[in-house]
Short mmCIF file of C-alpha atoms in Angstrom, two decimals:
data_model
loop_
_atom_site.label_atom_id
_atom_site.label_comp_id
_atom_site.label_asym_id
_atom_site.label_seq_id
_atom_site.Cartn_x
_atom_site.Cartn_y
_atom_site.Cartn_z
CA MET A 1 -28.53 14.50 0.57
CA ASP A 2 -27.71 18.20 0.84
CA PHE A 3 -25.66 19.25 -2.21
CA SER A 4 -25.02 22.67 -0.69
CA ASN A 5 -23.33 21.10 2.33
CA ILE A 6 -19.60 21.90 2.46
CA PHE A 7 -18.65 18.31 3.33
CA VAL A 8 -20.72 16.90 0.47
CA LEU A 9 -19.15 19.40 -1.94
CA ILE A 10 -15.64 18.46 -0.81
CA PHE A 11 -16.51 14.77 -1.24
CA ILE A 12 -17.86 15.28 -4.77
CA CYS A 13 -15.04 17.57 -5.91
CA GLY A 14 -12.31 15.55 -4.20
CA THR A 15 -13.33 12.22 -5.70
CA LEU A 16 -13.78 13.76 -9.15
CA PHE A 17 -10.41 15.48 -8.94
CA SER A 18 -8.67 12.26 -7.92
CA PHE A 19 -10.53 10.28 -10.60
CA PHE A 20 -9.67 12.59 -13.48
CA LEU A 21 -6.09 13.10 -12.30
CA ASP A 22 -5.55 9.34 -12.24
CA MET A 23 -7.21 8.93 -15.64
CA ILE A 24 -5.07 11.67 -17.18
CA LEU A 25 -1.83 10.35 -15.69
CA GLU A 26 -2.51 6.79 -16.80
CA ARG A 27 -3.42 8.01 -20.29
CA ILE A 28 -0.19 10.01 -20.48
CA ASP A 29 1.78 6.91 -19.48
CA PHE A 30 -0.14 4.77 -22.00
CA SER A 31 0.57 7.23 -24.84
CA PHE A 32 4.23 7.48 -23.85
CA ARG A 33 4.49 3.68 -23.82
CA LYS A 34 3.00 3.49 -27.31
CA LYS A 35 5.66 5.91 -28.62
CA HIS A 36 8.73 4.94 -26.60
CA GLY A 37 8.00 1.66 -24.80
CA ARG A 38 9.77 -0.43 -27.45
CA GLU A 39 12.86 1.79 -27.61
CA LEU A 40 15.95 0.25 -26.03
CA PRO A 41 18.09 2.76 -24.11
CA GLU A 42 21.77 2.38 -24.94
CA ILE A 43 22.62 1.82 -21.29
CA LEU A 44 20.59 -1.43 -21.33
CA THR A 45 22.09 -2.90 -24.50
CA GLY A 46 23.03 -6.51 -23.84
CA TYR A 47 20.70 -6.78 -20.84
CA VAL A 48 17.26 -6.35 -22.39
CA ASP A 49 16.08 -7.47 -25.82
CA SER A 50 13.24 -6.36 -28.09
CA ASN A 51 11.07 -9.35 -27.11
CA THR A 52 11.21 -8.31 -23.45
CA LEU A 53 10.26 -4.73 -24.34
CA GLU A 54 7.33 -5.96 -26.42
CA LYS A 55 6.12 -8.27 -23.64
CA THR A 56 6.47 -5.46 -21.07
CA CYS A 57 4.31 -3.16 -23.18
CA ARG A 58 1.64 -5.80 -23.62
CA TYR A 59 1.67 -6.56 -19.88
CA GLU A 60 1.35 -2.90 -18.91
CA ASP A 61 -1.38 -2.36 -21.55
CA ALA A 62 -3.35 -5.31 -20.20
CA LYS A 63 -3.22 -3.91 -16.66
CA TYR A 64 -4.21 -0.46 -17.95
CA ASN A 65 -7.19 -1.82 -19.90
CA LEU A 66 -8.42 -3.58 -16.77
CA TRP A 67 -7.80 -0.55 -14.56
CA ILE A 68 -10.03 1.77 -16.65
CA PRO A 69 -13.39 0.01 -16.03
CA SER A 70 -12.36 -0.77 -12.45
CA ASN A 71 -11.65 2.89 -11.73
CA ILE A 72 -14.87 4.07 -13.37
CA LEU A 73 -17.05 1.55 -11.53
CA GLU A 74 -15.39 2.35 -8.20
CA LEU A 75 -16.28 6.02 -8.67
CA LEU A 76 -19.86 5.21 -9.68
CA LEU A 77 -20.31 2.83 -6.75
CA SER A 78 -18.91 5.40 -4.31
CA TYR A 79 -21.35 8.04 -5.55
CA TYR A 80 -24.25 5.61 -5.65
CA LEU A 81 -23.78 4.44 -2.06
CA VAL A 82 -23.62 8.04 -0.84
CA PHE A 83 -26.38 9.54 -2.98
CA CYS A 84 -28.90 6.72 -2.51
CA GLY A 85 -28.61 6.94 1.29
CA PHE A 86 -27.06 3.49 1.75
CA TYR A 87 -25.01 4.42 4.79
CA PRO A 88 -27.78 6.16 6.81
CA ALA A 89 -30.14 3.26 5.99
CA LEU A 90 -27.49 0.73 7.08
CA PHE A 91 -26.86 2.66 10.30
CA GLU A 92 -30.58 2.74 11.18
CA LYS A 93 -30.98 -0.94 10.31
CA ILE A 94 -28.10 -1.96 12.55
CA TRP A 95 -29.52 0.03 15.48
CA SER A 96 -32.84 -1.77 15.00
CA TRP A 97 -30.91 -5.03 15.61
CA THR A 98 -28.87 -3.92 18.62
CA ASP A 99 -28.45 -1.01 21.02
CA ASN A 100 -24.84 -1.93 21.76
CA SER A 101 -22.63 0.79 20.25
CA PHE A 102 -19.56 -1.49 20.14
CA PHE A 103 -21.34 -4.26 18.24
CA ALA A 104 -23.04 -1.69 15.98
CA ALA A 105 -19.69 -0.18 14.98
CA VAL A 106 -18.21 -3.57 14.07
CA LEU A 107 -21.30 -4.50 12.04
CA PHE A 108 -21.20 -1.18 10.20
CA MET A 109 -17.52 -1.69 9.37
CA ILE A 110 -18.19 -5.17 7.96
CA LEU A 111 -21.47 -4.56 6.14
CA GLY A 112 -20.44 -1.13 4.84
CA GLY A 113 -17.42 -2.67 3.13
CA ILE A 114 -19.32 -5.45 1.35
CA PRO A 115 -20.36 -3.50 -1.81
CA GLY A 116 -16.80 -2.39 -2.53
CA ALA A 117 -15.45 -5.88 -1.85
CA LEU A 118 -17.99 -7.48 -4.19
CA LEU A 119 -17.10 -5.01 -6.94
CA SER A 120 -13.38 -5.71 -6.61
CA ILE A 121 -13.68 -9.52 -6.77
CA PRO A 122 -14.20 -9.95 -10.56
CA PHE A 123 -11.39 -7.49 -11.34
CA SER A 124 -9.07 -9.22 -8.88
CA LEU A 125 -9.94 -12.59 -10.40
CA TYR A 126 -9.26 -11.42 -13.94
CA SER A 127 -6.04 -9.73 -12.86
CA GLU A 128 -4.78 -12.94 -11.24
CA PHE A 129 -6.02 -15.58 -13.67
CA GLY A 130 -6.42 -13.53 -16.86
CA ILE A 131 -3.35 -11.28 -16.81
CA GLU A 132 -0.80 -12.60 -14.31
CA LYS A 133 -1.18 -16.20 -15.51
CA HIS A 134 -1.09 -15.19 -19.18
CA PHE A 135 2.25 -13.43 -18.68
CA GLY A 136 3.72 -16.27 -16.66
CA PHE A 137 3.67 -14.74 -13.19
CA SER A 138 0.79 -16.34 -11.31
CA ASN A 139 1.06 -19.86 -9.91
CA MET A 140 -2.13 -19.49 -7.88
CA SER A 141 -4.93 -22.03 -7.91
CA PHE A 142 -8.49 -20.87 -7.46
CA GLY A 143 -8.62 -22.62 -4.09
CA MET A 144 -5.48 -20.80 -2.95
CA TRP A 145 -6.95 -17.48 -4.14
CA ILE A 146 -10.14 -18.05 -2.13
CA SER A 147 -8.11 -19.13 0.89
CA ASP A 148 -5.97 -15.98 0.75
CA LEU A 149 -9.11 -13.85 0.42
CA LEU A 150 -10.69 -15.39 3.52
CA LYS A 151 -7.46 -15.26 5.51
CA GLY A 152 -7.00 -11.60 4.63
CA PHE A 153 -10.54 -10.76 5.68
CA ILE A 154 -10.23 -12.55 9.02
CA ILE A 155 -6.82 -11.01 9.79
CA ASN A 156 -8.03 -7.49 8.92
CA LEU A 157 -11.09 -8.03 11.10
CA VAL A 158 -8.96 -9.25 14.01
CA ILE A 159 -6.59 -6.29 13.65
CA MET A 160 -9.15 -3.54 13.06
CA THR A 161 -11.80 -4.59 15.59
CA PRO A 162 -9.73 -3.83 18.74
CA LEU A 163 -8.84 -0.38 17.38
CA LEU A 164 -12.47 0.31 16.52
CA LEU A 165 -13.68 -0.85 19.94
CA ALA A 166 -11.01 1.26 21.64
CA MET A 167 -12.19 4.29 19.68
CA ILE A 168 -15.82 3.73 20.68
CA GLY A 169 -14.82 3.29 24.32
CA LEU A 170 -12.83 6.54 24.24
CA PHE A 171 -15.77 8.37 22.66
CA LYS A 172 -17.87 7.23 25.61
CA TYR A 173 -15.48 7.61 28.53
CA ALA A 174 -12.95 10.24 27.38
CA SER A 175 -14.97 12.49 25.11
CA ASP A 176 -12.66 15.52 25.33
CA TRP A 177 -9.34 13.69 25.15
CA TRP A 178 -10.17 10.65 23.06
CA TRP A 179 -7.96 11.78 20.17
CA ILE A 180 -4.78 11.92 22.28
CA LEU A 181 -5.43 8.52 23.85
CA LEU A 182 -6.40 6.96 20.52
CA GLY A 183 -3.22 8.32 18.93
CA CYS A 184 -1.14 6.69 21.67
CA ILE A 185 -3.03 3.40 21.30
CA TYR A 186 -2.63 3.49 17.52
CA LEU A 187 1.13 4.03 17.71
CA ALA A 188 1.58 1.31 20.34
CA PHE A 189 -0.63 -1.01 18.27
CA SER A 190 1.42 -0.31 15.12
CA ILE A 191 4.66 -1.20 16.89
CA GLY A 192 3.02 -4.33 18.32
CA ILE A 193 1.87 -5.44 14.86
CA SER A 194 5.37 -4.92 13.43
CA ILE A 195 6.71 -7.23 16.14
CA ILE A 196 4.18 -10.04 15.76
CA TYR A 197 3.75 -9.81 11.96
CA PRO A 198 6.87 -11.80 10.93
CA ILE A 199 6.32 -14.40 13.66
CA PHE A 200 2.58 -15.04 13.53
CA ILE A 201 0.89 -13.31 10.56
CA ALA A 202 3.25 -13.72 7.59
CA PRO A 203 3.56 -17.53 8.07
CA ILE A 204 -0.22 -17.81 7.61
CA PHE A 205 0.30 -17.03 3.91
CA ASN A 206 3.82 -18.26 3.17
CA LYS A 207 6.42 -20.71 4.39
CA PHE A 208 9.65 -19.19 5.73
CA THR A 209 12.74 -21.40 5.95
CA PRO A 210 16.22 -20.43 7.18
CA LEU A 211 18.64 -19.67 4.36
CA GLU A 212 20.80 -22.73 3.70
CA ASP A 213 24.49 -22.71 4.57
CA GLY A 214 26.72 -21.71 1.71
CA GLU A 215 28.43 -18.77 0.06
CA LEU A 216 25.26 -16.64 -0.06
CA LYS A 217 24.50 -17.04 3.64
CA THR A 218 28.13 -16.40 4.61
CA ARG A 219 28.33 -13.26 2.48
CA LEU A 220 25.04 -11.87 3.78
CA GLU A 221 25.89 -12.58 7.42
CA GLU A 222 29.23 -10.82 6.99
CA LEU A 223 27.45 -7.85 5.43
CA LEU A 224 24.98 -7.65 8.32
CA LYS A 225 27.82 -7.82 10.83
CA LYS A 226 29.76 -5.16 8.96
CA CYS A 227 26.76 -2.82 9.14
CA GLY A 228 25.99 -3.60 12.78
CA PHE A 229 22.54 -4.94 11.93
CA LYS A 230 21.25 -7.58 14.33
CA ALA A 231 18.59 -9.83 12.83
CA SER A 232 16.86 -12.92 14.16
CA GLY A 233 17.79 -14.72 10.98
CA LEU A 234 17.97 -14.87 7.19
CA PHE A 235 14.85 -16.47 5.73
CA VAL A 236 13.69 -17.61 2.31
CA MET A 237 10.00 -17.13 1.48
CA ASP A 238 8.27 -19.52 -0.92
CA ALA A 239 6.94 -16.68 -3.07
CA SER A 240 7.01 -18.89 -6.18
CA ARG A 241 3.96 -20.79 -4.86
CA ARG A 242 1.92 -17.74 -5.80
CA SER A 243 3.89 -15.57 -8.19
CA GLY A 244 7.01 -15.21 -10.28
CA HIS A 245 7.59 -11.67 -9.03
CA SER A 246 10.64 -11.22 -6.81
CA ASN A 247 11.67 -9.06 -3.88
CA ALA A 248 13.62 -8.86 -0.62
CA TYR A 249 12.80 -6.95 2.55
CA PHE A 250 13.39 -6.41 6.25
CA THR A 251 10.49 -7.01 8.59
CA GLY A 252 9.86 -6.91 12.31
CA PHE A 253 10.95 -4.64 15.12
CA GLY A 254 13.60 -5.06 17.80
CA LYS A 255 14.55 -8.69 18.36
CA SER A 256 11.96 -9.86 15.83
CA LYS A 257 13.81 -8.22 12.90
CA ARG A 258 14.51 -10.63 10.10
CA VAL A 259 15.77 -10.52 6.52
CA VAL A 260 13.45 -12.15 3.99
CA LEU A 261 14.48 -13.17 0.47
CA TYR A 262 11.97 -14.39 -2.10
CA ASP A 263 12.99 -17.76 -3.51
CA THR A 264 12.44 -16.23 -6.96
CA LEU A 265 15.03 -13.55 -6.14
CA ILE A 266 17.62 -16.20 -5.28
CA GLU A 267 16.94 -17.95 -8.58
CA GLN A 268 17.19 -14.77 -10.67
CA LEU A 269 20.24 -13.01 -9.17
CA THR A 270 23.88 -13.85 -8.52
CA VAL A 271 25.41 -13.82 -5.03
CA ASP A 272 27.03 -10.42 -5.70
CA GLU A 273 23.70 -8.98 -6.83
CA ILE A 274 21.77 -10.32 -3.85
CA GLU A 275 24.45 -8.89 -1.55
CA ALA A 276 24.01 -5.51 -3.26
CA VAL A 277 20.22 -5.67 -2.86
CA LEU A 278 20.65 -6.41 0.85
CA GLY A 279 23.17 -3.57 1.01
CA HIS A 280 20.48 -1.25 -0.33
CA GLU A 281 18.05 -2.37 2.38
CA LEU A 282 20.77 -1.89 5.00
CA GLY A 283 21.22 1.63 3.64
CA HIS A 284 17.71 2.43 4.85
CA TYR A 285 18.69 1.11 8.27
CA LYS A 286 21.99 2.99 8.47
CA HIS A 287 20.41 6.28 7.37
CA HIS A 288 17.55 5.81 9.87
CA HIS A 289 14.93 6.28 7.16
CA ILE A 290 12.20 4.40 9.03
CA LEU A 291 12.88 6.36 12.24
CA LYS A 292 12.82 9.67 10.36
CA ARG A 293 9.49 8.78 8.75
CA MET A 294 8.08 7.92 12.15
CA ILE A 295 9.25 11.28 13.53
CA PHE A 296 7.23 13.01 10.82
CA MET A 297 4.32 10.58 10.99
CA ILE A 298 3.66 10.74 14.73
CA PRO A 299 2.80 14.46 14.87
CA GLY A 300 0.73 13.98 11.71
CA VAL A 301 -1.34 11.28 13.40
CA PHE A 302 -2.14 13.50 16.37
CA VAL A 303 -2.89 16.56 14.21
CA ALA A 304 -5.26 14.50 12.04
CA LEU A 305 -7.02 13.05 15.09
CA PHE A 306 -7.31 16.51 16.69
CA ILE A 307 -8.92 17.94 13.54
CA ALA A 308 -11.21 14.90 13.40
CA SER A 309 -12.20 15.48 17.06
CA MET A 310 -13.42 18.96 16.07
CA LEU A 311 -15.20 17.98 12.86
CA ILE A 312 -17.11 14.94 14.17
CA LYS A 313 -18.93 17.22 16.62
CA LEU A 314 -20.48 19.20 13.77
CA PRO A 315 -24.10 18.16 13.07
CA SER A 316 -23.73 19.35 9.46
CA LEU A 317 -21.25 16.53 8.78
CA TYR A 318 -24.01 13.99 9.40
CA SER A 319 -27.05 15.83 8.06
CA GLY A 320 -25.32 16.58 4.75
CA PHE A 321 -25.06 12.84 4.04
CA GLY A 322 -28.62 12.03 5.07
CA PHE A 323 -28.16 11.02 8.70
CA VAL A 324 -30.74 12.17 11.24
CA SER A 325 -30.12 15.80 12.14
CA VAL A 326 -29.19 16.38 15.78
CA GLU A 327 -28.13 19.46 17.71
CA VAL A 328 -25.57 17.59 19.79
CA VAL A 329 -23.82 14.56 18.28
CA PRO A 330 -24.07 11.57 20.67
CA TYR A 331 -21.01 9.39 21.17
CA GLN A 332 -22.84 6.47 19.53
CA MET A 333 -22.71 8.35 16.19
CA MET A 334 -19.13 9.59 16.37
CA PHE A 335 -17.67 6.53 14.64
CA ILE A 336 -19.94 7.42 11.72
CA GLY A 337 -18.32 10.86 11.77
CA VAL A 338 -14.86 9.29 11.46
CA PHE A 339 -16.13 7.14 8.58
CA LEU A 340 -17.64 10.17 6.81
CA LEU A 341 -14.39 12.11 7.19
CA SER A 342 -12.56 9.24 5.50
CA LEU A 343 -15.05 9.52 2.62
CA VAL A 344 -14.79 13.29 2.40
CA PHE A 345 -11.02 13.67 2.59
CA GLY A 346 -9.78 10.21 1.64
CA GLU A 347 -9.17 11.00 -2.04
CA LEU A 348 -7.39 14.29 -1.37
CA GLY A 349 -4.25 12.41 -0.39
CA THR A 350 -3.40 12.35 -4.12
CA ILE A 351 -2.47 16.02 -3.84
CA PHE A 352 0.35 15.20 -1.43
CA SER A 353 1.70 12.15 -3.25
CA PRO A 354 4.38 14.14 -5.17
CA ILE A 355 5.77 15.42 -1.86
CA VAL A 356 5.73 11.99 -0.23
CA ASN A 357 7.28 10.40 -3.32
CA PHE A 358 9.98 13.06 -3.49
CA PHE A 359 11.27 12.24 -0.01
CA SER A 360 10.88 8.51 -0.62
CA ARG A 361 12.97 8.69 -3.81
CA HIS A 362 15.58 10.73 -1.94
CA ASP A 363 15.83 7.88 0.59
CA GLU A 364 16.15 5.32 -2.20
CA PHE A 365 19.05 7.21 -3.80
CA GLN A 366 20.75 7.35 -0.39
CA ALA A 367 20.26 3.62 0.12
CA ASP A 368 21.66 2.92 -3.36
CA ALA A 369 24.72 5.05 -2.59
CA PHE A 370 25.24 3.16 0.68
CA ALA A 371 25.04 -0.19 -1.14
CA LYS A 372 27.66 1.03 -3.61
CA LYS A 373 29.93 2.12 -0.75
CA ILE A 374 29.55 -1.03 1.37
CA CYS A 375 29.97 -3.38 -1.61
CA GLY A 376 32.88 -1.40 -3.08
CA THR A 377 31.13 -0.96 -6.43
CA GLY A 378 27.67 -0.06 -7.69
CA GLU A 379 27.72 -2.43 -10.66
CA PRO A 380 26.15 -5.48 -8.91
CA LEU A 381 23.23 -3.32 -7.77
CA CYS A 382 22.87 -1.91 -11.30
CA THR A 383 22.66 -5.37 -12.86
CA ALA A 384 20.35 -6.55 -10.06
CA LEU A 385 17.96 -3.64 -10.69
CA ILE A 386 18.01 -4.33 -14.43
CA LYS A 387 17.29 -8.04 -13.93
CA LEU A 388 14.49 -7.38 -11.43
CA ASN A 389 12.97 -4.78 -13.76
CA LYS A 390 13.20 -7.25 -16.65
CA GLU A 391 11.86 -10.27 -14.73
CA ASN A 392 8.93 -8.26 -13.32
CA LEU A 393 8.17 -6.70 -16.74
CA SER A 394 8.32 -3.23 -15.22
CA GLU A 395 8.38 -0.19 -17.49
CA ILE A 396 11.87 1.08 -18.25
CA GLN A 397 10.90 4.61 -19.22
CA VAL A 398 7.91 6.60 -17.97
CA PRO A 399 6.87 10.25 -18.33
CA LYS A 400 8.32 12.52 -15.64
CA ILE A 401 4.90 13.73 -14.49
CA TYR A 402 3.73 10.13 -14.10
CA SER A 403 6.68 9.11 -11.96
CA VAL A 404 6.27 12.23 -9.79
CA PHE A 405 2.77 11.15 -8.79
CA ASN A 406 3.12 7.36 -8.87
CA TYR A 407 6.71 6.32 -8.20
CA ASN A 408 7.99 6.21 -4.63
CA HIS A 409 11.18 4.64 -6.07
CA PRO A 410 13.25 6.39 -8.75
CA PRO A 411 12.77 5.03 -12.29
CA LEU A 412 15.32 2.43 -13.37
CA LEU A 413 17.42 4.65 -15.65
CA GLU A 414 17.73 7.36 -12.99
CA ARG A 415 18.98 4.85 -10.41
CA ILE A 416 21.53 3.36 -12.80
CA SER A 417 22.73 6.81 -13.84
CA ALA A 418 23.20 7.84 -10.20
CA LEU A 419 25.06 4.64 -9.35
CA ARG A 420 27.40 4.90 -12.33
#
């Protein structure tokens, strides 16, 4: 390990910066909650009571107390794996088993992720069965939790392996232009996943049934028609099998688009409120928010890959982290370069979160305004937001600095104020 290496220094400083920023922000939110979490804003009088505020504070405190040791141990594990030479040793060990670069890359991806996965398991277990069950959200059995864990691992492996193999192949056969081709493959792959996800992947975890005939279905179909939104159907997801949390969303692409309502959402909200929630989601569609994000994202993908194509050719990237020093980086090692870049720069994304959240919140306000316009009034969306906030035990008030870094949706009181 070369502590004078620029990449190592960026890794150390970046992870420490992200760690302390997160710790400070969460502490600010915790202190604010202690002082103001049990105060009832006048605008919510009659909707939220003191018992709900108390329960919300205890729920958020429980998650915070679990997050602290998890965050500390994740940092320590990250440093340990890098400083003790785990990754170079793993790379050498894998090459002693096989000389196939494709197989070696897949093995490195799987085995390199095991320490982090093992660390996360006890925290995930306590979160699900110690916190979520205690506060009445989780309906998971241990068998279901294990099943979801295995399903998630297999699906991620099936999705990531083709991309990884494509990258290795491009390193080998298109060394100068691999980044352009990989960017095109990634974008095509992303669109493909969005098409097959609602049809083949989501049903692996949940059961989706067509929304039953009745007033709700009629109202929602009329709303979709009014907005010119063509969907393959309105579906109800059996979210209550796992959790009491509620939501609604659009999924899919093209003809595979569908509207999904959690069964918990249908139980908690009135027809007017559900219509308003769907109106909000349609606001994203009418304002082309997803398309606009893609327009900004696509150049970003190619710029990032171009920069990566330059950096992974630098021998200092590898030697700084203990890999065998070479004058010319062979294509068999380039996937290690991509991995190291994710380590070095992965935590620096925190710096840009306020910018990303700013534009996201702008889109949410626009979608709220559209829902108010299409429904003729903003009151059903206001009461829906209040109920969802209450049922999910979400914080009502948070410090401004905390929401800037952590909220991609506007806080509840800001949304209600804008709607009214």
